[in-house]
């Protein structure tokens, strides 16, 4: 079986395997900083320029207070060195993994169109034997459902969908994600839902770096060839939004693995984002015009007529540049008897679709996010996602409460 894992750019050497290991873990906060030189118009960092902090609404830059720099240094992060490439150091002793250690300084213009376009699916295959037998409740394997392309513009047809980009030891990688409603900030949410393995490596590693969300990526549905010369506005029409706080399950951090579905029932995460270049004071929800509620009390599988999974599949035969979806009646998949049973649907989407939202009619009769893509087989005939219960709700509430009223 094959973990649906993020993809990395072909420019980086493909070393090591990575899998989708879902773990619900508490996470952390980091200062949102824009690392840019301001000493001269050329932006020469060696010309005495200072790193600057985003003003929040994008109406200028402010100097980072010394005490804030000191806090970052406690995490081993020197802003100048980080900007100049120190974030590429993945030495195990320096790779932050605990919930409270998350830091994600903004590096201006890091996520340019080329870097986003070239994020690809890595080799992440596992044997069927890596997933435990039919413990708990497992329904027969569903028939494959051919993924259908979402019509452009994506903003009109799936405004909540987008891509999460991040860096890992294996290279530049990509997942899918969903803009979700924030009860603490009605109509003004800055929350994004994705998979835990899209923000944290699980038991074998730590937090990924340079985590950013791009809503309505490639909104016009251009081909890979057409994107070669695309502008940033064409690739990211609603901007690049950096994660200034991320939370996943403790189970994912402690149990999540790259193969065999370890931690998959807890493979979810919530990202609070802030715009890289400002948004005129608008929240993410206001910018894209929509957000999905999250249902932590979704109906049981037998009561669900159908679910729709959406994402940007990147492994062949897909190239990661276009948005797809699958609709199917869900079944149940149990990896270990002690863990919650997962949802499973037939779907041909591949890696890169990890983290993408699953939408169904919620307990109130309206469309809601009820899961996210976590794992799938080598043959890409089906996908499985965690059922969102009390653990997921605790992760969500913690992030929401942290930013209540702001």
PDB file of C-alpha atoms in Angstrom, residues 45 51 58 66 75 89 94 111 128 130 150 174 182 213 227 269 282 287 314 336-337 387:
ATOM      1  CA  UNK A  45      21.434  41.462   2.926  1.00  0.00           C
ATOM      2  CA  UNK A  51      15.234  41.635   9.155  1.00  0.00           C
ATOM      3  CA  UNK A  58       0.571  44.543   4.993  1.00  0.00           C
ATOM      4  CA  UNK A  66      15.487  42.591  20.244  1.00  0.00           C
ATOM      5  CA  UNK A  75      14.953  27.891  19.483  1.00  0.00           C
ATOM      6  CA  UNK A  89      19.955  22.350   8.270  1.00  0.00           C
ATOM      7  CA  UNK A  94      18.520  20.908  15.671  1.00  0.00           C
ATOM      8  CA  UNK A 111       7.472  30.626  -2.686  1.00  0.00           C
ATOM      9  CA  UNK A 128      -0.073  -4.205   1.827  1.00  0.00           C
ATOM     10  CA  UNK A 130       2.389  -2.923   6.401  1.00  0.00           C
ATOM     11  CA  UNK A 150     -12.774  20.631 -11.080  1.00  0.00           C
ATOM     12  CA  UNK A 174       3.230  20.021  -1.325  1.00  0.00           C
ATOM     13  CA  UNK A 182     -13.493  29.873  12.823  1.00  0.00           C
ATOM     14  CA  UNK A 213      -0.922  28.113   2.051  1.00  0.00           C
ATOM     15  CA  UNK A 227       2.573  27.679 -16.059  1.00  0.00           C
ATOM     16  CA  UNK A 269      -3.760  19.537  11.506  1.00  0.00           C
ATOM     17  CA  UNK A 282      -8.979  41.199   5.091  1.00  0.00           C
ATOM     18  CA  UNK A 287     -10.217  37.147   0.615  1.00  0.00           C
ATOM     19  CA  UNK A 314       0.791  15.244  -8.037  1.00  0.00           C
ATOM     20  CA  UNK A 336      -5.676  -1.130  14.502  1.00  0.00           C
ATOM     21  CA  UNK A 337      -8.527  -2.189  16.739  1.00  0.00           C
ATOM     22  CA  UNK A 387     -13.027  10.510  11.269  1.00  0.00           C
TER      23      UNK A 387
END
